Amino acid sequence: MQAVQFSKHGDKDVIEYGEFPTPEPGRREVLVDIKAGALNHLDIWTRKGLPGIELEMPHIPGSDAAGVIVETGADVSNFEKGDHVALLAGRSGHSKDHHRKGDSTFSPEFHIIGEHVRGVHAEYAALPEENLVSVPKSVKWEIAAAAPLVFQTAWRMLIYRGELQAGEKVLVLGASGGVGHAAVQIASYAGAEVFATASTDKKLEYARELGADHTINYEDDNFAHVIRELTDQDGVDMVVDHIGAETYENSLKSLAKGGRMVTCGATTGPNPNAGLNRIFWNQLSVIGSTMATPSQAEEVLSLVWDGVFEPHIREVLPMSETAQAHDLLENRDGFGKVVVVPNSEL
C-alpha cells in the first residue's frame, strides 16, 4: 500500500509518501480501507519529536481517518465488512487500572494512535474494533475524518471537565483551529455567551457564523483587556486555552473570580509562569483534559452526524502533499481542518 511516513524527526521535508507493507488485522481488529484522513497539530509535534516518546521507524502519522471495513478479525463482534467507520484514537490498554474512576483516559497505559504508535494516514489501517465508531453512510468522508479528535476533545473539555452551564460566559482562544472551532460550536450549543479570538477579520467572521457572540482580533488587541471591557470588568466563567505559554497569563487575567481555565494542549510551550497568586486569590481552577472516553466521543459525534455540529474544512489535499498540509497548520493558514485523501481515491 501507499502511506505517509517519516524515518526520522525533523522539518516537513522528512515526510514521504510511498510503499509500506499492508497491515493484517489481528483477532480483535479490522482492516479499514481509508477514504480520508485529517491533520491535527499533534501530527506536527510527532513529526518534530516529543520528549519521552520513542517511535518505531518508519512512523505513519495520523490520528484522524474514516473508511470502509474490508476485513474483520476472528473475534470481532461489533462490525462487519462494508461498515463505514471513523477512528477514535485514544487507547487505554488493559491493565487492572483500565477504567480508573470509570474513565478509560485515566489508564496509566493510555496512548494515542498516530502519536505513540503508527497512525492512519495510509491507504489501509488495521485498527482495534474498540477504537472505531460507526458512521452513517450519508456522512461525507471528509466530515467523518475531520470530526472525531477535535470534537471529542472539545466536548470533554467543556461539558465534562469544565462542567459548562447555560448562561455562563466562555472565552475560546484560537477559534480558527480544530479544537477552537469545535469549542465555539459546543459552547454556543450549551447556551453559553461565547467570546472568541483569532488573528484575522476573516477568521473572526467564521467564528461568528459558528456561534461566537463576541470576537477579538488578538493581533490588534490584548484579549484580556477587551474581555474586561466587554464584561464590565467581571471576566468570563471559563477560558478554553489550548495554546499554552503565550496566552496563559492573559487567560488567567480574563477569568472572573471562581472561574476556570480548561486546557488540552500547549502549542506555544508547556511552562508558563504559574500565576499562583492570581489563582489562589481569585479562587481559579486550571483543569487539564485529554481526548475523551468512547461514550463521550460517540455522544458528540452523533451530533456531528446529525448536522448539529460541523467541522469546517479549509483544504483537501492528496496524501502525497501531506508536507503542504503540515505547512498550512504551522503557518496558521485558514480556518478549520486540513484533510488528506489517499492518492488512489482521487
mmCIF file of C-alpha atoms in Angstrom:
data_model
loop_
_atom_site.group_PDB
_atom_site.id
_atom_site.type_symbol
_atom_site.label_atom_id
_atom_site.label_comp_id
_atom_site.label_asym_id
_atom_site.label_seq_id
_atom_site.Cartn_x
_atom_site.Cartn_y
_atom_site.Cartn_z
ATOM 1 C CA MET A 1 0.000 0.000 0.000
ATOM 2 C CA GLN A 2 0.949 3.684 -0.128
ATOM 3 C CA ALA A 3 1.393 5.504 3.166
ATOM 4 C CA VAL A 4 2.529 8.836 4.570
ATOM 5 C CA GLN A 5 5.659 8.142 6.617
ATOM 6 C CA PHE A 6 8.897 9.513 8.028
ATOM 7 C CA SER A 7 12.056 7.702 9.132
ATOM 8 C CA LYS A 8 13.461 10.451 11.340
ATOM 9 C CA HIS A 9 12.210 13.506 13.186
ATOM 10 C CA GLY A 10 12.644 16.890 11.627
ATOM 11 C CA ASP A 11 11.132 19.552 9.399
ATOM 12 C CA LYS A 12 8.358 18.749 6.952
ATOM 13 C CA ASP A 13 10.885 17.599 4.352
ATOM 14 C CA VAL A 14 11.230 14.288 6.269
ATOM 15 C CA ILE A 15 7.689 13.363 5.166
ATOM 16 C CA GLU A 16 7.405 10.844 2.339
ATOM 17 C CA TYR A 17 4.507 9.140 0.577
ATOM 18 C CA GLY A 18 5.460 5.706 -0.630
ATOM 19 C CA GLU A 19 5.190 1.956 -0.288
ATOM 20 C CA PHE A 20 4.624 0.356 3.087
ATOM 21 C CA PRO A 21 3.537 -3.209 3.922
ATOM 22 C CA THR A 22 -0.235 -3.564 4.030
ATOM 23 C CA PRO A 23 -1.162 -4.497 7.621
ATOM 24 C CA GLU A 24 -3.039 -7.649 8.555
ATOM 25 C CA PRO A 25 -5.777 -7.348 11.192
ATOM 26 C CA GLY A 26 -5.422 -9.227 14.484
ATOM 27 C CA ARG A 27 -8.215 -11.253 16.049
ATOM 28 C CA ARG A 28 -9.934 -8.186 17.524
ATOM 29 C CA GLU A 29 -9.017 -5.826 14.702
ATOM 30 C CA VAL A 30 -10.483 -4.819 11.369
ATOM 31 C CA LEU A 31 -8.784 -3.715 8.172
ATOM 32 C CA VAL A 32 -10.073 -0.337 7.050
ATOM 33 C CA ASP A 33 -9.837 0.975 3.501
ATOM 34 C CA ILE A 34 -9.062 4.600 4.350
ATOM 35 C CA LYS A 35 -11.075 7.101 2.329
ATOM 36 C CA ALA A 36 -9.927 10.301 4.065
ATOM 37 C CA GLY A 37 -7.722 11.403 6.935
ATOM 38 C CA ALA A 38 -7.337 14.700 8.750
ATOM 39 C CA LEU A 39 -4.444 16.518 10.366
ATOM 40 C CA ASN A 40 -4.067 17.890 13.875
ATOM 41 C CA HIS A 41 -1.250 19.880 15.475
ATOM 42 C CA LEU A 42 -0.384 16.594 17.144
ATOM 43 C CA ASP A 43 0.942 15.421 13.766
ATOM 44 C CA ILE A 44 3.400 18.314 13.687
ATOM 45 C CA TRP A 45 4.659 17.648 17.213
ATOM 46 C CA THR A 46 5.021 13.936 16.462
ATOM 47 C CA ARG A 47 6.986 14.681 13.307
ATOM 48 C CA LYS A 48 9.315 17.008 15.175
ATOM 49 C CA GLY A 49 9.698 14.580 18.075
ATOM 50 C CA LEU A 50 8.163 14.616 21.546
ATOM 51 C CA PRO A 51 10.256 14.188 24.720
ATOM 52 C CA GLY A 52 9.984 10.706 26.168
ATOM 53 C CA ILE A 53 8.270 9.156 23.145
ATOM 54 C CA GLU A 54 10.335 6.640 21.142
ATOM 55 C CA LEU A 55 8.672 5.774 17.855
ATOM 56 C CA GLU A 56 9.099 2.683 15.720
ATOM 57 C CA MET A 57 10.500 3.951 12.435
ATOM 58 C CA PRO A 58 9.362 4.498 9.825
ATOM 59 C CA HIS A 59 6.376 6.079 11.507
ATOM 60 C CA ILE A 60 2.980 6.548 9.865
ATOM 61 C CA PRO A 61 1.325 9.661 11.322
ATOM 62 C CA GLY A 62 -2.361 10.442 11.591
ATOM 63 C CA SER A 63 -4.895 10.260 14.424
ATOM 64 C CA ASP A 64 -7.997 11.006 12.351
ATOM 65 C CA ALA A 65 -9.391 8.947 9.474
ATOM 66 C CA ALA A 66 -12.540 7.326 8.133
ATOM 67 C CA GLY A 67 -13.146 4.493 5.711
ATOM 68 C CA VAL A 68 -14.797 1.174 4.883
ATOM 69 C CA ILE A 69 -14.121 -2.132 6.660
ATOM 70 C CA VAL A 70 -12.803 -4.679 4.147
ATOM 71 C CA GLU A 71 -11.714 -7.471 6.523
ATOM 72 C CA THR A 72 -12.508 -8.472 10.108
ATOM 73 C CA GLY A 73 -10.523 -10.468 12.658
ATOM 74 C CA ALA A 74 -11.884 -13.733 14.058
ATOM 75 C CA ASP A 75 -13.059 -12.226 17.373
ATOM 76 C CA VAL A 76 -14.616 -9.006 16.028
ATOM 77 C CA SER A 77 -18.277 -8.796 17.057
ATOM 78 C CA ASN A 78 -19.408 -5.205 16.586
ATOM 79 C CA PHE A 79 -18.538 -4.569 12.940
ATOM 80 C CA GLU A 80 -18.668 -6.338 9.592
ATOM 81 C CA LYS A 81 -17.383 -5.865 6.077
ATOM 82 C CA GLY A 82 -18.821 -2.830 4.343
ATOM 83 C CA ASP A 83 -19.397 -0.794 7.509
ATOM 84 C CA HIS A 84 -18.409 2.862 7.418
ATOM 85 C CA VAL A 85 -16.269 3.777 10.426
ATOM 86 C CA ALA A 86 -14.104 6.538 11.867
ATOM 87 C CA LEU A 87 -11.179 6.309 14.270
ATOM 88 C CA LEU A 88 -11.292 7.143 17.973
ATOM 89 C CA ALA A 89 -7.566 7.468 18.508
ATOM 90 C CA GLY A 90 -7.315 7.119 22.291
ATOM 91 C CA ARG A 91 -6.131 3.691 23.528
ATOM 92 C CA SER A 92 -6.437 2.843 27.221
ATOM 93 C CA GLY A 93 -4.697 -0.522 27.403
ATOM 94 C CA HIS A 94 -5.879 -3.442 29.514
ATOM 95 C CA SER A 95 -4.212 -3.078 32.910
ATOM 96 C CA LYS A 96 -6.136 -3.623 36.151
ATOM 97 C CA ASP A 97 -6.408 0.176 36.300
ATOM 98 C CA HIS A 98 -8.001 0.190 32.860
ATOM 99 C CA HIS A 99 -11.060 2.125 33.964
ATOM 100 C CA ARG A 100 -9.854 4.168 36.908
ATOM 101 C CA LYS A 101 -12.726 6.327 38.159
ATOM 102 C CA GLY A 102 -14.852 4.786 35.407
ATOM 103 C CA ASP A 103 -12.853 6.751 32.837
ATOM 104 C CA SER A 104 -10.566 4.988 30.377
ATOM 105 C CA THR A 105 -8.496 8.126 29.734
ATOM 106 C CA PHE A 106 -7.055 7.823 33.267
ATOM 107 C CA SER A 107 -5.470 4.464 32.470
ATOM 108 C CA PRO A 108 -1.675 4.545 33.002
ATOM 109 C CA GLU A 109 -1.375 2.830 29.616
ATOM 110 C CA PHE A 110 -3.418 5.475 27.789
ATOM 111 C CA HIS A 111 -1.864 6.443 24.467
ATOM 112 C CA ILE A 112 -2.903 7.845 21.103
ATOM 113 C CA ILE A 113 -2.850 6.119 17.731
ATOM 114 C CA GLY A 114 -0.707 8.234 15.425
ATOM 115 C CA GLU A 115 1.278 9.787 18.276
ATOM 116 C CA HIS A 116 2.661 6.861 20.283
ATOM 117 C CA VAL A 117 2.093 4.119 17.695
ATOM 118 C CA ARG A 118 1.671 4.094 13.930
ATOM 119 C CA GLY A 119 -1.294 6.038 12.647
ATOM 120 C CA VAL A 120 -3.806 6.040 9.827
ATOM 121 C CA HIS A 121 -2.623 8.312 7.010
ATOM 122 C CA ALA A 122 -2.326 5.449 4.553
ATOM 123 C CA GLU A 123 -4.432 3.501 2.095
ATOM 124 C CA TYR A 124 -5.198 0.862 4.746
ATOM 125 C CA ALA A 125 -5.060 0.598 8.536
ATOM 126 C CA ALA A 126 -5.557 -2.355 10.891
ATOM 127 C CA LEU A 127 -7.430 -0.994 13.903
ATOM 128 C CA PRO A 128 -8.895 -2.402 17.135
ATOM 129 C CA GLU A 129 -12.663 -2.585 16.946
ATOM 130 C CA GLU A 130 -12.936 -0.744 20.279
ATOM 131 C CA ASN A 131 -11.291 2.273 18.633
ATOM 132 C CA LEU A 132 -13.892 2.626 15.928
ATOM 133 C CA VAL A 133 -17.196 4.450 15.769
ATOM 134 C CA SER A 134 -19.910 3.783 13.197
ATOM 135 C CA VAL A 135 -20.507 6.459 10.593
ATOM 136 C CA PRO A 136 -23.839 6.760 8.742
ATOM 137 C CA LYS A 137 -23.392 6.200 5.025
ATOM 138 C CA SER A 138 -24.932 9.615 4.354
ATOM 139 C CA VAL A 139 -21.961 11.377 6.011
ATOM 140 C CA LYS A 140 -19.222 12.587 3.659
ATOM 141 C CA TRP A 141 -15.800 11.026 4.146
ATOM 142 C CA GLU A 142 -14.127 14.386 4.709
ATOM 143 C CA ILE A 143 -16.549 15.198 7.549
ATOM 144 C CA ALA A 144 -16.209 11.742 9.114
ATOM 145 C CA ALA A 145 -12.412 12.027 9.044
ATOM 146 C CA ALA A 146 -12.182 15.617 10.288
ATOM 147 C CA ALA A 147 -14.562 15.459 13.248
ATOM 148 C CA PRO A 148 -13.517 12.804 15.797
ATOM 149 C CA LEU A 149 -10.369 14.061 17.530
ATOM 150 C CA VAL A 150 -11.239 17.747 17.826
ATOM 151 C CA PHE A 151 -14.908 17.355 18.670
ATOM 152 C CA GLN A 152 -14.364 14.662 21.297
ATOM 153 C CA THR A 153 -11.570 16.749 22.827
ATOM 154 C CA ALA A 154 -13.633 19.949 22.929
ATOM 155 C CA TRP A 155 -16.751 18.133 24.169
ATOM 156 C CA ARG A 156 -14.942 16.549 27.105
ATOM 157 C CA MET A 157 -13.163 19.827 27.948
ATOM 158 C CA LEU A 158 -16.271 21.958 28.058
ATOM 159 C CA ILE A 159 -19.056 19.596 29.080
ATOM 160 C CA TYR A 160 -17.395 17.025 31.338
ATOM 161 C CA ARG A 161 -14.176 18.537 32.682
ATOM 162 C CA GLY A 162 -15.280 22.190 32.662
ATOM 163 C CA GLU A 163 -18.923 21.444 33.539
ATOM 164 C CA LEU A 164 -20.149 24.301 31.373
ATOM 165 C CA GLN A 165 -23.606 25.625 32.261
ATOM 166 C CA ALA A 166 -26.107 27.562 30.165
ATOM 167 C CA GLY A 167 -25.785 31.311 30.677
ATOM 168 C CA GLU A 168 -22.079 31.246 31.520
ATOM 169 C CA LYS A 169 -19.516 33.328 29.653
ATOM 170 C CA VAL A 170 -16.855 31.361 27.752
ATOM 171 C CA LEU A 171 -13.718 32.627 26.011
ATOM 172 C CA VAL A 172 -12.376 30.317 23.269
ATOM 173 C CA LEU A 173 -8.809 31.065 22.208
ATOM 174 C CA GLY A 174 -7.629 30.213 18.700
ATOM 175 C CA ALA A 175 -11.136 29.802 17.336
ATOM 176 C CA SER A 176 -9.815 29.156 13.824
ATOM 177 C CA GLY A 177 -8.071 25.902 14.809
ATOM 178 C CA GLY A 178 -9.526 22.425 15.013
ATOM 179 C CA VAL A 179 -10.285 22.288 18.742
ATOM 180 C CA GLY A 180 -11.100 26.005 18.833
ATOM 181 C CA HIS A 181 -13.750 25.934 16.130
ATOM 182 C CA ALA A 182 -15.314 22.832 17.704
ATOM 183 C CA ALA A 183 -15.344 24.537 21.120
ATOM 184 C CA VAL A 184 -17.146 27.602 19.733
ATOM 185 C CA GLN A 185 -19.930 25.402 18.372
ATOM 186 C CA ILE A 186 -20.226 23.341 21.556
ATOM 187 C CA ALA A 187 -20.252 26.390 23.848
ATOM 188 C CA SER A 188 -22.972 28.019 21.761
ATOM 189 C CA TYR A 189 -24.993 24.774 21.732
ATOM 190 C CA ALA A 190 -24.703 24.582 25.537
ATOM 191 C CA GLY A 191 -26.268 28.027 25.878
ATOM 192 C CA ALA A 192 -23.157 29.976 26.833
ATOM 193 C CA GLU A 193 -22.258 33.519 25.820
ATOM 194 C CA VAL A 194 -19.271 32.922 23.563
ATOM 195 C CA PHE A 195 -16.209 35.120 23.163
ATOM 196 C CA ALA A 196 -13.658 34.010 20.546
ATOM 197 C CA THR A 197 -10.186 35.094 19.435
ATOM 198 C CA ALA A 198 -8.470 34.746 16.061
ATOM 199 C CA SER A 199 -5.769 36.540 14.082
ATOM 200 C CA THR A 200 -7.726 37.943 11.100
ATOM 201 C CA ASP A 201 -11.102 39.514 10.466
ATOM 202 C CA LYS A 202 -11.997 36.695 8.063
ATOM 203 C CA LYS A 203 -11.347 34.068 10.738
ATOM 204 C CA LEU A 204 -13.437 36.068 13.192
ATOM 205 C CA GLU A 205 -16.270 36.181 10.677
ATOM 206 C CA TYR A 206 -16.196 32.370 10.506
ATOM 207 C CA ALA A 207 -16.237 32.210 14.304
ATOM 208 C CA ARG A 208 -19.370 34.366 14.390
ATOM 209 C CA GLU A 209 -21.008 32.094 11.832
ATOM 210 C CA LEU A 210 -20.309 29.135 14.145
ATOM 211 C CA GLY A 211 -21.921 30.817 17.155
ATOM 212 C CA ALA A 212 -19.482 33.318 18.683
ATOM 213 C CA ASP A 213 -21.297 36.310 20.190
ATOM 214 C CA HIS A 214 -18.172 38.463 20.526
ATOM 215 C CA THR A 215 -14.885 38.274 18.628
ATOM 216 C CA ILE A 216 -11.422 39.665 19.342
ATOM 217 C CA ASN A 217 -8.509 40.021 16.927
ATOM 218 C CA TYR A 218 -5.570 39.098 19.158
ATOM 219 C CA GLU A 219 -3.110 40.635 16.678
ATOM 220 C CA ASP A 220 -4.694 44.051 17.268
ATOM 221 C CA ASP A 221 -5.796 43.901 20.903
ATOM 222 C CA ASN A 222 -4.841 42.388 24.243
ATOM 223 C CA PHE A 223 -7.693 39.928 24.639
ATOM 224 C CA ALA A 224 -7.669 40.090 28.450
ATOM 225 C CA HIS A 225 -8.205 43.857 28.339
ATOM 226 C CA VAL A 226 -11.045 43.504 25.829
ATOM 227 C CA ILE A 227 -12.699 40.774 27.913
ATOM 228 C CA ARG A 228 -12.701 43.054 30.955
ATOM 229 C CA GLU A 229 -14.288 45.845 28.893
ATOM 230 C CA LEU A 230 -16.948 43.563 27.435
ATOM 231 C CA THR A 231 -17.890 42.066 30.826
ATOM 232 C CA ASP A 232 -18.000 45.261 32.918
ATOM 233 C CA GLN A 233 -14.665 44.232 34.475
ATOM 234 C CA ASP A 234 -16.066 40.910 35.772
ATOM 235 C CA GLY A 235 -14.316 38.484 33.412
ATOM 236 C CA VAL A 236 -15.580 35.210 31.984
ATOM 237 C CA ASP A 237 -16.531 31.981 33.742
ATOM 238 C CA MET A 238 -14.378 29.755 31.540
ATOM 239 C CA VAL A 239 -11.402 30.090 29.219
ATOM 240 C CA VAL A 240 -10.645 27.364 26.665
ATOM 241 C CA ASP A 241 -6.886 27.596 26.146
ATOM 242 C CA HIS A 242 -5.039 25.017 24.031
ATOM 243 C CA ILE A 243 -2.264 27.436 23.080
ATOM 244 C CA GLY A 244 -0.013 27.360 26.148
ATOM 245 C CA ALA A 245 2.702 29.671 27.476
ATOM 246 C CA GLU A 246 1.980 32.517 25.075
ATOM 247 C CA THR A 247 -1.610 33.009 26.272
ATOM 248 C CA TYR A 248 -1.633 31.512 29.785
ATOM 249 C CA GLU A 249 -1.159 34.747 31.758
ATOM 250 C CA ASN A 250 -3.872 36.606 29.861
ATOM 251 C CA SER A 251 -6.159 33.586 30.140
ATOM 252 C CA LEU A 252 -5.952 33.821 33.924
ATOM 253 C CA LYS A 253 -6.476 37.602 33.739
ATOM 254 C CA SER A 254 -9.640 37.026 31.686
ATOM 255 C CA LEU A 255 -11.305 34.868 34.348
ATOM 256 C CA ALA A 256 -13.898 36.063 36.820
ATOM 257 C CA LYS A 257 -13.426 35.133 40.467
ATOM 258 C CA GLY A 258 -14.101 31.431 40.826
ATOM 259 C CA GLY A 259 -13.556 30.942 37.091
ATOM 260 C CA ARG A 260 -11.874 28.014 35.435
ATOM 261 C CA MET A 261 -9.428 27.525 32.610
ATOM 262 C CA VAL A 262 -9.594 24.260 30.674
ATOM 263 C CA THR A 263 -6.626 23.173 28.598
ATOM 264 C CA CYS A 264 -5.827 20.282 26.266
ATOM 265 C CA GLY A 265 -2.551 21.454 24.789
ATOM 266 C CA ALA A 266 0.447 23.750 24.855
ATOM 267 C CA THR A 267 1.285 24.638 21.259
ATOM 268 C CA THR A 268 3.451 27.622 22.248
ATOM 269 C CA GLY A 269 5.186 25.893 25.149
ATOM 270 C CA PRO A 270 4.344 23.959 28.310
ATOM 271 C CA ASN A 271 5.974 26.066 31.024
ATOM 272 C CA PRO A 272 4.388 29.485 31.610
ATOM 273 C CA ASN A 273 4.710 31.387 34.874
ATOM 274 C CA ALA A 274 2.262 29.644 37.192
ATOM 275 C CA GLY A 275 0.458 32.754 38.409
ATOM 276 C CA LEU A 276 -0.254 31.117 41.750
ATOM 277 C CA ASN A 277 -1.054 34.437 43.414
ATOM 278 C CA ARG A 278 -3.833 35.112 40.918
ATOM 279 C CA ILE A 279 -5.043 31.506 41.135
ATOM 280 C CA PHE A 280 -5.397 31.383 44.911
ATOM 281 C CA TRP A 281 -6.627 34.953 45.414
ATOM 282 C CA ASN A 282 -9.314 34.693 42.740
ATOM 283 C CA GLN A 283 -10.005 31.035 43.576
ATOM 284 C CA LEU A 284 -9.425 29.931 39.991
ATOM 285 C CA SER A 285 -9.266 26.363 38.680
ATOM 286 C CA VAL A 286 -6.863 25.193 35.968
ATOM 287 C CA ILE A 287 -8.253 21.962 34.535
ATOM 288 C CA GLY A 288 -6.453 19.597 32.195
ATOM 289 C CA SER A 289 -8.285 17.437 29.676
ATOM 290 C CA THR A 290 -7.169 14.776 27.200
ATOM 291 C CA MET A 291 -9.239 13.242 24.415
ATOM 292 C CA ALA A 292 -12.499 11.599 25.638
ATOM 293 C CA THR A 293 -13.999 8.291 26.689
ATOM 294 C CA PRO A 294 -15.618 6.261 23.877
ATOM 295 C CA SER A 295 -19.097 7.076 25.179
ATOM 296 C CA GLN A 296 -18.329 10.807 25.336
ATOM 297 C CA ALA A 297 -16.903 10.688 21.804
ATOM 298 C CA GLU A 298 -19.922 8.845 20.443
ATOM 299 C CA GLU A 299 -22.205 11.342 22.175
ATOM 300 C CA VAL A 300 -20.748 14.367 20.408
ATOM 301 C CA LEU A 301 -20.173 12.592 17.092
ATOM 302 C CA SER A 302 -23.845 11.679 16.904
ATOM 303 C CA LEU A 303 -24.469 15.448 16.880
ATOM 304 C CA VAL A 304 -21.931 15.839 14.067
ATOM 305 C CA TRP A 305 -23.536 13.051 12.030
ATOM 306 C CA ASP A 306 -26.943 14.733 12.565
ATOM 307 C CA GLY A 307 -25.585 18.069 11.325
ATOM 308 C CA VAL A 308 -25.842 19.934 14.646
ATOM 309 C CA PHE A 309 -22.069 20.453 14.585
ATOM 310 C CA GLU A 310 -19.874 20.588 11.510
ATOM 311 C CA PRO A 311 -16.106 20.533 11.137
ATOM 312 C CA HIS A 312 -15.111 23.379 8.853
ATOM 313 C CA ILE A 313 -12.681 22.077 6.239
ATOM 314 C CA ARG A 314 -10.192 24.598 4.911
ATOM 315 C CA GLU A 315 -8.367 22.351 2.426
ATOM 316 C CA VAL A 316 -8.497 18.835 0.941
ATOM 317 C CA LEU A 317 -5.158 17.552 -0.387
ATOM 318 C CA PRO A 318 -3.812 14.231 -1.696
ATOM 319 C CA MET A 319 -1.749 12.337 0.881
ATOM 320 C CA SER A 320 1.303 12.816 -1.331
ATOM 321 C CA GLU A 321 1.044 16.528 -0.404
ATOM 322 C CA THR A 322 0.988 15.964 3.352
ATOM 323 C CA ALA A 323 4.056 18.191 3.743
ATOM 324 C CA GLN A 324 1.991 21.070 2.361
ATOM 325 C CA ALA A 325 -0.781 20.164 4.806
ATOM 326 C CA HIS A 326 1.719 20.463 7.671
ATOM 327 C CA ASP A 327 2.754 23.846 6.301
ATOM 328 C CA LEU A 328 -0.851 25.077 6.391
ATOM 329 C CA LEU A 329 -1.169 24.136 10.045
ATOM 330 C CA GLU A 330 2.204 25.515 11.106
ATOM 331 C CA ASN A 331 1.579 28.848 9.368
ATOM 332 C CA ARG A 332 -1.994 29.029 10.699
ATOM 333 C CA ASP A 333 -3.338 29.489 7.183
ATOM 334 C CA GLY A 334 -7.115 29.342 7.003
ATOM 335 C CA PHE A 335 -9.911 28.257 9.334
ATOM 336 C CA GLY A 336 -10.714 24.720 10.449
ATOM 337 C CA LYS A 337 -9.363 21.315 9.452
ATOM 338 C CA VAL A 338 -6.998 20.138 6.725
ATOM 339 C CA VAL A 339 -7.993 16.792 5.148
ATOM 340 C CA VAL A 340 -5.729 14.414 3.229
ATOM 341 C CA VAL A 341 -7.013 11.727 0.866
ATOM 342 C CA PRO A 342 -5.126 8.673 -0.429
ATOM 343 C CA ASN A 343 -3.966 9.387 -3.961
ATOM 344 C CA SER A 344 -5.730 6.215 -5.105
ATOM 345 C CA GLU A 345 -9.062 7.792 -4.088
ATOM 346 C CA LEU A 346 -8.573 10.811 -6.364
#
